[in-house]
Coordinates of C-alpha atoms and ligand atoms in Angstrom, one line a residue:
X1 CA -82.5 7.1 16.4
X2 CA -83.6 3.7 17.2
X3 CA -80.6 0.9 17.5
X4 CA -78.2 3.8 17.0
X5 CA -75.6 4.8 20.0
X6 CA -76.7 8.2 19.0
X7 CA -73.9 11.4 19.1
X8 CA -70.9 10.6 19.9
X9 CA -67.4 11.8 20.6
X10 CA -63.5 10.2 21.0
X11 CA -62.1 10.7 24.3
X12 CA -58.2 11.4 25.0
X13 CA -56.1 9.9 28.0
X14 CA -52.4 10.2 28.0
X15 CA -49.7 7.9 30.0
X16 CA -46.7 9.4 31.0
X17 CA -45.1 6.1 32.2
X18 CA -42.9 4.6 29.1
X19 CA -44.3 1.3 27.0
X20 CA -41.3 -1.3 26.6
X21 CA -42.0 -2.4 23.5
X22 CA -41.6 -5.8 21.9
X23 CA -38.4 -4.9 20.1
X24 CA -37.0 -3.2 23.4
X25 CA -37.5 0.6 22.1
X26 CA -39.6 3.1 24.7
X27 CA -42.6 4.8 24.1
X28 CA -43.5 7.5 25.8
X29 CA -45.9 9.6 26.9
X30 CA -48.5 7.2 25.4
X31 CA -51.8 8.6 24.4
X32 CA -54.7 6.8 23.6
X33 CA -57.9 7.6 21.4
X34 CA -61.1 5.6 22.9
X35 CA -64.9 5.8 22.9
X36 CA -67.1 3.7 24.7
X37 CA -70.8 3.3 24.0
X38 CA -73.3 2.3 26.9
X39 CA -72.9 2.0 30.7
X40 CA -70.3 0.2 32.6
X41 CA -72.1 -1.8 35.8
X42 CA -71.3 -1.0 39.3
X43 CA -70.0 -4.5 39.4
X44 CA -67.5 -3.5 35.9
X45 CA -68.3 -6.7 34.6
X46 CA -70.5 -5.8 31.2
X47 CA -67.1 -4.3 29.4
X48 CA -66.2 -5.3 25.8
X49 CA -62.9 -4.1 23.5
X50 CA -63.6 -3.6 20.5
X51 CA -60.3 -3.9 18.2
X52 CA -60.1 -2.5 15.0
X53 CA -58.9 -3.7 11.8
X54 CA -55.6 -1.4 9.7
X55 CA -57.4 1.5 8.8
X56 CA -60.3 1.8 11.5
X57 CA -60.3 3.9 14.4
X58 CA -61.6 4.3 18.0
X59 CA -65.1 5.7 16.2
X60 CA -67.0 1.9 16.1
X61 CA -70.5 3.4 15.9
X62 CA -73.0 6.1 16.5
X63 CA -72.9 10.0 15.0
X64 CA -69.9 12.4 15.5
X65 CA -71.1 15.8 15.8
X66 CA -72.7 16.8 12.2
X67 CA -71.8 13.9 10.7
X68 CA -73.8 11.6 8.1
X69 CA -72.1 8.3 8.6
X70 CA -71.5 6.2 11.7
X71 CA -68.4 4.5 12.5
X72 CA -67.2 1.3 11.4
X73 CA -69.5 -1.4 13.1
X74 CA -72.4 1.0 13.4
X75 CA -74.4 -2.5 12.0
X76 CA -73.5 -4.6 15.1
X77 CA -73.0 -1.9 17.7
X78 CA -75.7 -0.5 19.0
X79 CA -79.4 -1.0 21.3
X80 CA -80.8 -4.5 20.4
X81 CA -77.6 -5.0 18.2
X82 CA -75.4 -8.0 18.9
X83 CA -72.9 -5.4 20.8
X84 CA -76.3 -4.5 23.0
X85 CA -75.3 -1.3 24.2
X86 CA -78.3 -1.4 26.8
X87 CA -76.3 -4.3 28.5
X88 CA -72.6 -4.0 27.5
X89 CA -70.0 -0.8 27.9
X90 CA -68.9 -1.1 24.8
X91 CA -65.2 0.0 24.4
X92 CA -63.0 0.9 21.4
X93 CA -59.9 2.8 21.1
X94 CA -57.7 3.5 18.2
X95 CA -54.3 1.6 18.0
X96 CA -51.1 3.0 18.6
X97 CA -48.7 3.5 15.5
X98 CA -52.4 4.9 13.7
X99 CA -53.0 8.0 12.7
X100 CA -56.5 8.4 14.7
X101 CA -55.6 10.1 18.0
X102 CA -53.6 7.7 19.6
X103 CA -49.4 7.9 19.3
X104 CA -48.2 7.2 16.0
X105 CA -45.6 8.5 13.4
X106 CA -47.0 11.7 13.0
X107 CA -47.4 12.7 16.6
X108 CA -44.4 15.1 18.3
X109 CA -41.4 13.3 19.6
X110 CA -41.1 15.0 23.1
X111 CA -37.3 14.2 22.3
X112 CA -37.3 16.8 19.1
X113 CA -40.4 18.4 19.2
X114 CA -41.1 17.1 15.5
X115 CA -43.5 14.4 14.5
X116 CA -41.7 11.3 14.8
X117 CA -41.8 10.2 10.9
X118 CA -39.3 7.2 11.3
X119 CA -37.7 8.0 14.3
X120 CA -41.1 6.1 15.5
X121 CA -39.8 2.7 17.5
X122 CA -41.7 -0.1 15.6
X123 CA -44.5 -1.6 16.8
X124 CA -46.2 -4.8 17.0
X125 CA -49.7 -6.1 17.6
X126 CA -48.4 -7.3 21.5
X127 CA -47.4 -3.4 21.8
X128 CA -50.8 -2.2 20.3
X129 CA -52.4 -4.9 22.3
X130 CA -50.3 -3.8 25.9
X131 CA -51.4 0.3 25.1
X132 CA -55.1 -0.9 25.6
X133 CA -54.2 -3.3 28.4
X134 CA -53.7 0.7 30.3
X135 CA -56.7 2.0 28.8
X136 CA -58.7 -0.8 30.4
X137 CA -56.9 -0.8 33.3
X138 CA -57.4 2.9 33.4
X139 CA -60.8 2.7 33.3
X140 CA -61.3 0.3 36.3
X141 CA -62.3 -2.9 34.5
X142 CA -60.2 -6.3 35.7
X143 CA -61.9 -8.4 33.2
X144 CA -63.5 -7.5 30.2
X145 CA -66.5 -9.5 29.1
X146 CA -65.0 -10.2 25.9
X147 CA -62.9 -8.7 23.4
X148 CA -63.5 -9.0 19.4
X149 CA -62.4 -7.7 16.0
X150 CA -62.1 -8.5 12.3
X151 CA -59.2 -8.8 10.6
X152 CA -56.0 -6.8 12.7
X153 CA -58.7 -6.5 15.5
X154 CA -59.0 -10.4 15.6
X155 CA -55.2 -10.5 15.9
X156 CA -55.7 -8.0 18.9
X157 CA -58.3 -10.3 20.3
X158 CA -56.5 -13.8 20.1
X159 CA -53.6 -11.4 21.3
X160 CA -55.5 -10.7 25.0
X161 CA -56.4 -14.2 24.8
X162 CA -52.6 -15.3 24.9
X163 CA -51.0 -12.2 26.6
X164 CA -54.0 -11.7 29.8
X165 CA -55.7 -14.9 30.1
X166 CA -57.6 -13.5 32.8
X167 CA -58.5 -10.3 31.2
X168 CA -61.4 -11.4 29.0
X169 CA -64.0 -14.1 29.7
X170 CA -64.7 -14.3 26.0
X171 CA -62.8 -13.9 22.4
X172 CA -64.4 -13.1 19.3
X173 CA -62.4 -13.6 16.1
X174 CA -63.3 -12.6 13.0
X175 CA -61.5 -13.4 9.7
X176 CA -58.1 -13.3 10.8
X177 CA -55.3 -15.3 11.3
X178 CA -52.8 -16.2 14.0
X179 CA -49.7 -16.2 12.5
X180 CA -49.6 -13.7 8.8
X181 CA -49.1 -15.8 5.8
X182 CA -46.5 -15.1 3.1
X183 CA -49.0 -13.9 0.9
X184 CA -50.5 -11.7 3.6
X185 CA -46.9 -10.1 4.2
X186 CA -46.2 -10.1 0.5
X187 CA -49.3 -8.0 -0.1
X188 CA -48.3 -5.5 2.7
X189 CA -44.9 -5.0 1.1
X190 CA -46.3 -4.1 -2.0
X191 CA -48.3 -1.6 -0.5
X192 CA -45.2 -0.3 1.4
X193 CA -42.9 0.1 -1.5
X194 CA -45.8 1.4 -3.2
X195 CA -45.7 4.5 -1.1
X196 CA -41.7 4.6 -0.2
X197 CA -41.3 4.7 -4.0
X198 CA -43.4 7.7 -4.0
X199 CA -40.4 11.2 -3.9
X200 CA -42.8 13.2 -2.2
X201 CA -42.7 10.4 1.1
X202 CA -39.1 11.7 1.2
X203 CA -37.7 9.3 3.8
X204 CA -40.5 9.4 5.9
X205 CA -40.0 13.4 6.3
X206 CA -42.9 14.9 4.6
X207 CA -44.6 18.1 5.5
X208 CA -48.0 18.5 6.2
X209 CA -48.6 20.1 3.0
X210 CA -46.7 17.6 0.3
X211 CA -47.8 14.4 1.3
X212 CA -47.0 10.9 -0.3
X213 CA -50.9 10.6 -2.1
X214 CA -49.8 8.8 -5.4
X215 CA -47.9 6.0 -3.6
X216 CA -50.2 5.5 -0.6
X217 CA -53.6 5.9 -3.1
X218 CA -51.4 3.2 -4.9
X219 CA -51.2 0.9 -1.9
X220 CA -54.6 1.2 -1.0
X221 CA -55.8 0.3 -4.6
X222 CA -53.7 -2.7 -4.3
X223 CA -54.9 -3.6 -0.8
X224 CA -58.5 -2.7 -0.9
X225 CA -58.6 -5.2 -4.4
X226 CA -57.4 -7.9 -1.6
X227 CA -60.6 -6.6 0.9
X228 CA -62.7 -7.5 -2.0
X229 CA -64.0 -11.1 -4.3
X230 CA -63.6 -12.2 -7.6
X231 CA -67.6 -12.7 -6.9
X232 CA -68.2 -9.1 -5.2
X233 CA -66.2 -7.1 -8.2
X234 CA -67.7 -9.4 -10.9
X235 CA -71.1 -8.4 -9.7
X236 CA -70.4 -4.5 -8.8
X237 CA -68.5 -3.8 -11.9
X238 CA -68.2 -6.9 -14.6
X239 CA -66.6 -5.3 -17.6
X240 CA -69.0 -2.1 -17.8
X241 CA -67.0 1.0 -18.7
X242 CA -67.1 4.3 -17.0
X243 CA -68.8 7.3 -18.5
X244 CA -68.7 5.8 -21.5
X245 CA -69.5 3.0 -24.0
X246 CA -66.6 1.9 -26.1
X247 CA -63.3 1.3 -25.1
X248 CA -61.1 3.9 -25.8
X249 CA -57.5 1.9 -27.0
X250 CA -55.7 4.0 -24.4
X251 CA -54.4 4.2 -21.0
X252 CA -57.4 6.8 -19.2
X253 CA -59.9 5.3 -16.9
X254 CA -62.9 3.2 -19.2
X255 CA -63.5 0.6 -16.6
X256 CA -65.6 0.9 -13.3
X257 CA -63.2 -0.9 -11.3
X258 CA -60.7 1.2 -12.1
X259 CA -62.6 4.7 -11.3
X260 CA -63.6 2.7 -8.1
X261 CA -60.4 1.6 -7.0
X262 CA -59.2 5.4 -7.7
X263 CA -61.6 6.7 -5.5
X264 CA -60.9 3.8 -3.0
X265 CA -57.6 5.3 -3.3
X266 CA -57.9 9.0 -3.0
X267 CA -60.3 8.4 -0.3
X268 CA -57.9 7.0 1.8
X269 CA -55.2 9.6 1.2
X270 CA -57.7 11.9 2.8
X271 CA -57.9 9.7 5.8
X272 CA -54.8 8.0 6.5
X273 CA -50.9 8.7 7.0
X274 CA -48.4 7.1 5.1
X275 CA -46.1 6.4 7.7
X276 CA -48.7 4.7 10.1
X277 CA -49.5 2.8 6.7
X278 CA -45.6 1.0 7.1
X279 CA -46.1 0.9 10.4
X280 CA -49.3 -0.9 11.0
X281 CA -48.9 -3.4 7.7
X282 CA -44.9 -4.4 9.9
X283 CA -47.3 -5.2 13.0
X284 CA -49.4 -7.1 10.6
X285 CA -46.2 -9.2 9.4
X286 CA -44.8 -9.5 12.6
X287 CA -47.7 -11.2 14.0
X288 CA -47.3 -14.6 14.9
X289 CA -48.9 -16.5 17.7
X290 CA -47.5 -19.9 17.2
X291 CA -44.4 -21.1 19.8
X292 CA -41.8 -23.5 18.3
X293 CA -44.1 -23.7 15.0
X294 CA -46.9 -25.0 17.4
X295 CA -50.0 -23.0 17.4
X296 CA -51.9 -25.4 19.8
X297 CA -48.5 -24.6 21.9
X298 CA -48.9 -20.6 21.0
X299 CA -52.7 -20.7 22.1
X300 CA -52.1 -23.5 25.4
X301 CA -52.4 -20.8 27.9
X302 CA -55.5 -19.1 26.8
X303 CA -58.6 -19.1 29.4
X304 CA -61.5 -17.0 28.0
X305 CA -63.8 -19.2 25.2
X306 CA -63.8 -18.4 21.8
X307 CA -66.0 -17.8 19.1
X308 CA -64.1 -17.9 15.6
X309 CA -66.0 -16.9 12.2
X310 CA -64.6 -16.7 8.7
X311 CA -66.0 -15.7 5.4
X312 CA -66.4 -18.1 2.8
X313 CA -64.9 -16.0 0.1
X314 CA -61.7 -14.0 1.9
X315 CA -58.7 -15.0 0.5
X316 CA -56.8 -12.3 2.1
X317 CA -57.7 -14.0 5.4
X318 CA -58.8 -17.8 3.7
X319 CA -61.2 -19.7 6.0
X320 CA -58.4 -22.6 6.3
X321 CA -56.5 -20.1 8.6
X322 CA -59.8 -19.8 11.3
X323 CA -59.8 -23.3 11.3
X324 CA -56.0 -23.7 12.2
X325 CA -57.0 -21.3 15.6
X326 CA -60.3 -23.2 16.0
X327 CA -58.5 -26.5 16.0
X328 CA -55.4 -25.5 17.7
X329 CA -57.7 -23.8 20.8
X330 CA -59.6 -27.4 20.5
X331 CA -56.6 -29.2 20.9
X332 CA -56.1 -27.7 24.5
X333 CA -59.3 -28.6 25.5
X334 CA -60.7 -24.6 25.5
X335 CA -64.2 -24.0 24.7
X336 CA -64.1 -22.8 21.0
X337 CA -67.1 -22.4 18.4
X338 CA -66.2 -21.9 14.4
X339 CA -68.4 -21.0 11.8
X340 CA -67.1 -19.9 7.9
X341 CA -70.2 -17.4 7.1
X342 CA -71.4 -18.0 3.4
X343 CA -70.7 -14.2 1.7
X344 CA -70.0 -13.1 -1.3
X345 CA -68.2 -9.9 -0.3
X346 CA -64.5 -11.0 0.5
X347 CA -62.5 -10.3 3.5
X348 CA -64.6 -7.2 4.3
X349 CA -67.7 -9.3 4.5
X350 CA -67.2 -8.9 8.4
X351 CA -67.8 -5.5 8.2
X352 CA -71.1 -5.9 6.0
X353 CA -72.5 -9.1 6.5
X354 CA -74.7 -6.9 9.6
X355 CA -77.5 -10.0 9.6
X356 CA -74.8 -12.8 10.0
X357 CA -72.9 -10.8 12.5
X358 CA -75.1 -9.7 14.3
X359 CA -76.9 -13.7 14.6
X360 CA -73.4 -15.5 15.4
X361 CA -72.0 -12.6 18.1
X362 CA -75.2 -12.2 19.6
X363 CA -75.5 -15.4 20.1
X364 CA -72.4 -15.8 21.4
X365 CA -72.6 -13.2 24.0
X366 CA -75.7 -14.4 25.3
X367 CA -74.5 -18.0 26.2
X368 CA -73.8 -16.4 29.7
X369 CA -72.1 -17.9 32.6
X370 CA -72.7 -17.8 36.2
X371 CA -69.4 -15.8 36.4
X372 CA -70.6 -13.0 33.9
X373 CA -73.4 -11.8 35.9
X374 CA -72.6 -12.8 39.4
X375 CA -71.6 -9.9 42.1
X376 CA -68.5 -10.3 43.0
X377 CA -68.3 -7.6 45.9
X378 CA -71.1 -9.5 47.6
X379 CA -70.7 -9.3 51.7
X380 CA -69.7 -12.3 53.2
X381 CA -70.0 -12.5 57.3
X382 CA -67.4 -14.3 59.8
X383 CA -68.6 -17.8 61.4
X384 CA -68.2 -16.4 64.7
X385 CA -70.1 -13.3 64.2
X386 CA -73.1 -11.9 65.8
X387 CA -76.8 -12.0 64.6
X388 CA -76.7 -8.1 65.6
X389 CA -73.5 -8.0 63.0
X390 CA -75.4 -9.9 60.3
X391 CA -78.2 -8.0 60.3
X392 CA -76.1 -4.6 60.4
X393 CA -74.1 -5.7 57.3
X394 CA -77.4 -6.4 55.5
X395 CA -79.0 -3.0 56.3
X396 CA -75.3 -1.6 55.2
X397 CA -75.2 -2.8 51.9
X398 CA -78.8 -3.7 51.2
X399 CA -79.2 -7.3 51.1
X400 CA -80.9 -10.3 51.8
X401 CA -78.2 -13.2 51.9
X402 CA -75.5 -13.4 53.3
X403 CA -72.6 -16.4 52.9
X404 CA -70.7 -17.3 56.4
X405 CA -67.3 -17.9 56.2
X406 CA -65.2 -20.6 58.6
X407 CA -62.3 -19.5 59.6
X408 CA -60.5 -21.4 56.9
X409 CA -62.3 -18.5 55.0
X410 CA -63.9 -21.7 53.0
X411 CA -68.3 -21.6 52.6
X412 CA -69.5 -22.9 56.0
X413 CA -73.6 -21.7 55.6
X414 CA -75.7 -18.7 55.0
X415 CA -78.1 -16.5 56.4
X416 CA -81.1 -14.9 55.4
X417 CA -82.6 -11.5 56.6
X418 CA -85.6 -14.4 56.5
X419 CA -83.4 -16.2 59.1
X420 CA -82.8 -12.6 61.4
X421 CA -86.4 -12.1 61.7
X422 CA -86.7 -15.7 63.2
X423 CA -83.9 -15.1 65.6
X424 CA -85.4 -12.1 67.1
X425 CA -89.0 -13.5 67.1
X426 CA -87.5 -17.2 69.0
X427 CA -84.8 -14.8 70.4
X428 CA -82.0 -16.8 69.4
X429 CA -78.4 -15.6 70.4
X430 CA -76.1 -16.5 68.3
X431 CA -75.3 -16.9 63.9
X432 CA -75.1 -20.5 64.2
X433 CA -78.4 -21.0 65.6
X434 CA -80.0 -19.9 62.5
X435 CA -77.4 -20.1 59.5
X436 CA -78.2 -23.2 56.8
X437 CA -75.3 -25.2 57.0
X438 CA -76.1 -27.2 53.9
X439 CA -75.9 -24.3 50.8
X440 CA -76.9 -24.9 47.4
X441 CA -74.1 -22.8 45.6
X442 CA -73.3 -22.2 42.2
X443 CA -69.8 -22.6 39.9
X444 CA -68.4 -19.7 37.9
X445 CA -68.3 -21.7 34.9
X446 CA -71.5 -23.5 34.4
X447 CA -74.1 -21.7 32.3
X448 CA -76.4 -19.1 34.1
X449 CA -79.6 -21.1 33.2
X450 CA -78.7 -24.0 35.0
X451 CA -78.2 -22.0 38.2
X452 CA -81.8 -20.5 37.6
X453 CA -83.2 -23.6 37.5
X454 CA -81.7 -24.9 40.6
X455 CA -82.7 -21.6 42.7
X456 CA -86.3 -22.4 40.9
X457 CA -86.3 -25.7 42.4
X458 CA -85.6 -24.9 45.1
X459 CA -87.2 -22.1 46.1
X460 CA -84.1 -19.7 46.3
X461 CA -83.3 -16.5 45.3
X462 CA -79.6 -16.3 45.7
X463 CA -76.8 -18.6 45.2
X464 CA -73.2 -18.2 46.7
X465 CA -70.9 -18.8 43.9
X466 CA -67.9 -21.4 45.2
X467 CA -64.4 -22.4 43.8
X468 CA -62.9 -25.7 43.7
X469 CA -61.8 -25.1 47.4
X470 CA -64.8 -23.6 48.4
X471 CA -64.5 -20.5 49.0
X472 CA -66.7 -18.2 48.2
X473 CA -65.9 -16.0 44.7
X474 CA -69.4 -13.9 43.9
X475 CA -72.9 -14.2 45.0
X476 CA -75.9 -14.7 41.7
X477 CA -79.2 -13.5 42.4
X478 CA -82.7 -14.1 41.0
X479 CA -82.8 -10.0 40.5
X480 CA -79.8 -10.5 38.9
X481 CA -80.5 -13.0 36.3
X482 CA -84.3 -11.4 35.9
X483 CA -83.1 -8.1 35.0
X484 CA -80.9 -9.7 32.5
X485 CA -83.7 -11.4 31.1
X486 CA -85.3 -8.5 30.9
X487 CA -82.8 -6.5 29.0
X488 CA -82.5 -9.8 26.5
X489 CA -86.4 -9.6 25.5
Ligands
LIG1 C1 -62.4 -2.5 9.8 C2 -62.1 -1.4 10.6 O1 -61.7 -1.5 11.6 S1 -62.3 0.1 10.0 C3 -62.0 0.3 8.3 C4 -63.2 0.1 7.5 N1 -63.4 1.1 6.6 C5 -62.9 1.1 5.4 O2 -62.2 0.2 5.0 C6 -63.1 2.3 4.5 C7 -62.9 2.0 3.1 N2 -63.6 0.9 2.7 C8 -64.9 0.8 2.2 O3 -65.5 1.8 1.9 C9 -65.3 -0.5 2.1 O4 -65.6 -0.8 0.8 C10 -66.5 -0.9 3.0 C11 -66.3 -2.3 3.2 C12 -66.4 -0.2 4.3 C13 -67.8 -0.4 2.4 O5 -68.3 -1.3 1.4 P1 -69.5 -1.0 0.5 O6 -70.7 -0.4 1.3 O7 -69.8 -2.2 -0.3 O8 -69.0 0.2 -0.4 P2 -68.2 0.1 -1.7 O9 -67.0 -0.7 -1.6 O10 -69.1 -0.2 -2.9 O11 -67.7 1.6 -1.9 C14 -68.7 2.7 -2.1 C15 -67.9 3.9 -2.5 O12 -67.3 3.6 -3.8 C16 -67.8 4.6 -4.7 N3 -68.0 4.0 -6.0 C17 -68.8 3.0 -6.4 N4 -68.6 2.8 -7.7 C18 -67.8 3.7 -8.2 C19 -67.2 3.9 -9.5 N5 -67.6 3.2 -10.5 N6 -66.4 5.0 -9.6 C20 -66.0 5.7 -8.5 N7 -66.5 5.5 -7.3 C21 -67.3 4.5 -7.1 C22 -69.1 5.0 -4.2 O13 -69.5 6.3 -4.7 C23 -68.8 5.1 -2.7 O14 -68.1 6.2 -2.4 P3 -68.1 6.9 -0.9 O15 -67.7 5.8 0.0 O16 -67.1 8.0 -1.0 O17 -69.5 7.3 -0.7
LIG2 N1 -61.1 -2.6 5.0 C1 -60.6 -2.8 6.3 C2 -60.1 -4.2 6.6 C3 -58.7 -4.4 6.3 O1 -58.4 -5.6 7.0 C4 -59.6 -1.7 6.7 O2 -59.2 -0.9 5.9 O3 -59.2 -1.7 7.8

């Protein structure tokens, strides 16, 4: 299936050690529901989180088994999609407090051997966010290439952002806020006493087989109304009737919307559990990024850059509210880029607008830095080392440059195998006879194409990549950087 991640399936892992949560309750064993699409690189480099919004789940794209619909970002996930699977290990895992595989409400309390129901400790978007923090750890990747989301996942994202500045190199956040509104908590309290009103929720206690449908169909209908535009349900539904063609003077279903929103509704019931419904819209209220009212203050220590989109016609998640994170990220001098996307279809236009998506993260993820595709294991050899050791080391792991280090451990040249064969044909003795003393290098943060055109210049295929104090971080090569080119045509 061309630009499709093909068959897939959700993989399990389970953490025995507790989770402190915000509020100070424990949590544990944690487990956590994930799939990842694509190939992580031997350098672990190419990893992006995916986050998902309230009701999503680890499944972001491809086919489960028999299946005829892909998961929820199927339209930017993929081969040749902005999420280029044939460059990026894509990652996704299901929050904790859902109801998709990973710990929530309905899983068994070790403590009673129950499900928890509302002896679950409650959880906010910092605990969702420090349950993936082990995932990713788990799976071997320091820093993640980026992390985005719509929505709850854009909280997630700013969230990394703020709580491991050095765990992402980029953010993408997509209508969302940083701090929840009044009218967003407002709307989510509706939708809770929607379904605590309903007898059948019982306290939280409900058995598998008498579930709380009619209130959580009836906080969905609300919600999902909120998902949606005056625009978008003007031009699905206007005012035609349902299965028939007069009003009927009563109180049955005539109008599309409402059989829409019903189905909206008893959809959901099918899908999602009422208690991880409370849970997840708390985490939603809850979240708050700002520090003493000060966003710019909430979002100082962030390090990744940012690319911020909103859509023109969410007033769950209003435009004004991207603007506020673009501005307050601007304020502290870190690289930020906002665009409002023109669309018609409301706050879910980021999981439909596939075209604009896929144009504004793709492009996004292609501004690469020296620092996202340098190696960062490259061998380095001591000042005082031999030629004989040089050449060994380059045999050893296959290479063709190698960066000396003084014994400050700061950049003091760099050999070449180029420069071994001249040793041995002008039988030089020892590595300082032949290294370059004067090195081109490279910075990790200036863009990739600049350090292409210097090693084009001048005639070289590898550049060590330097800190402020010189010493030597990772090493970008011409193989490198050609082989991403590749992969971008
Ligand atoms: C974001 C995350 O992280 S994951 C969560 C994302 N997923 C969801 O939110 C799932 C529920 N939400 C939806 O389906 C959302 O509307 C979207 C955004 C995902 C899809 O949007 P659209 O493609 O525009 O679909 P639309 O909103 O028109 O709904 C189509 C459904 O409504 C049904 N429908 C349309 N008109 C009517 C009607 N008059 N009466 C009854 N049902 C109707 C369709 O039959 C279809 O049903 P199906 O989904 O069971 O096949
Ligand atoms: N419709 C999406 C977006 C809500 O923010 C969901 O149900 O998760």
């Amino acid at each position: 299936m061309p630009g499709s991640v093909g068959t897939v399936r959700t993989g399990y892992v389970t953490f025995p050690e507790p989770l402190i949560l915000e509020s100070g309750a424990v949590l544990a064993p944690v487990t956590i529901a994930y799939e990842t699409y694509g190939r992580l690189n031997r350098e672990k480099s190419n990893a992006i989180l995916i986050c998902h919004a309230l009701s999503g789940d680890a499944h972001a794209a491809g086919y489960h088994e028999g299946a005829d619909r892909p998961g929820w970002w199927d339209g930017v996930v993929g081969p040749g999609k902005a999420f280029d699977t044939d460059r990026y290990f894509v990652v996704c895992s299901n929050v904790i407090g859902g109801c998709k595989g990973s710990t929530g409400p309905a899983s068994v309390n070790p403590a009673t051997g129950r499900p928890y129901a509302l002896a679950f400790p409650v959880i906010t978007v910092r605990d969702m966010v420090r349950a993936q923090k082990r995932l990713i750890d788990h799976l071997g990747i320091e820093c993640l290439a980026a992390v985005a989301g719509g929505s709850m996942g854009g909280m997630q994202a700013l969230q990394w952002a703020v709580a491991y500045p050095e765990a992402a190199r980029k953010v993408i956040a997509i209508a969302t806020t940083a701090r929840s509104t009044a009218q967003q908590i407002a709307f989510n309290e509706v939708g809770r006493q929607a379904v605590m009103a309903d007898p059948a929720w019982a306290g939280g206690d409900y058995p598998a087989d008498h579930l709380p449908v009619q209130g959580l169909r009836l906080a969905r209908m609300i919600g999902h109304i909120t998902y949606l535009s005056d625009g978008a349900m003007r031009e699905k539904f206007g005012r035609n009737l349902q299965g028939r063609s007069t009003v009927g003077y009563g109180f049955s279903t005539e109008f599309q919307v409402e059989s829409y929103l019903h189905h909206q509704g008893d959809t959901f019931t099918r899908r999602f559990d009422a208690n991880s419904y409370l849970y997840i819209t708390r985490a939603l209220d809850y979240f708050d990024l700002a520090v003493d009212d000060s966003l710019a203050a909430g979002l100082a220590g962030a390090k990744a850059s940012f690319l911020v989109v909103s859509v023109s016609s969410d007033w769950l998640y209003p435009p004004y509210q991207s603007e506020e994170i673009a501005n307050a990220l601007a304020a502290n001098g870190i690289p930020v880029q906002y665009c409002e996307i023109r669309s018609n279809y409301g706050h879910d236009g980021f999981l439909l607008e596939d075209g604009q998506m896929n144009y504004l993260i793709g492009t996004f993820l292609d501004h690469l830095l020296v620092r996202d595709v340098m190696e960062t294991d490259a061998p380095t050899i001591a000042e005082r080392a031999s030629i004989h050791d040089a050449a060994r080391i380059m045999i050893e792991n296959a290479v063709n440059h190698l960066p000396v280090l003084a014994e400050r451990g700061d950049l003091a040249g760099i050999v070449t195998s180029w420069d071994i064969a001249k040793a041995v044909a002008c039988s030089h003795g020892s590595l300082d006879e032949i290294m370059s003393r004067s090195v081109v290098t490279a910075a990790p943060d200036e863009p990739v194409t600049e350090a292409a055109r210097r090693m084009e210049e001048r005639s070289i295929s590898a550049l060590p990549v330097v800190d402020a104090d010189r010493r030597v971080i990772g090493l970008i090569s011409s193989d490198a950087i050609s082989t991403l080119i590749g992969r971008c045509a």
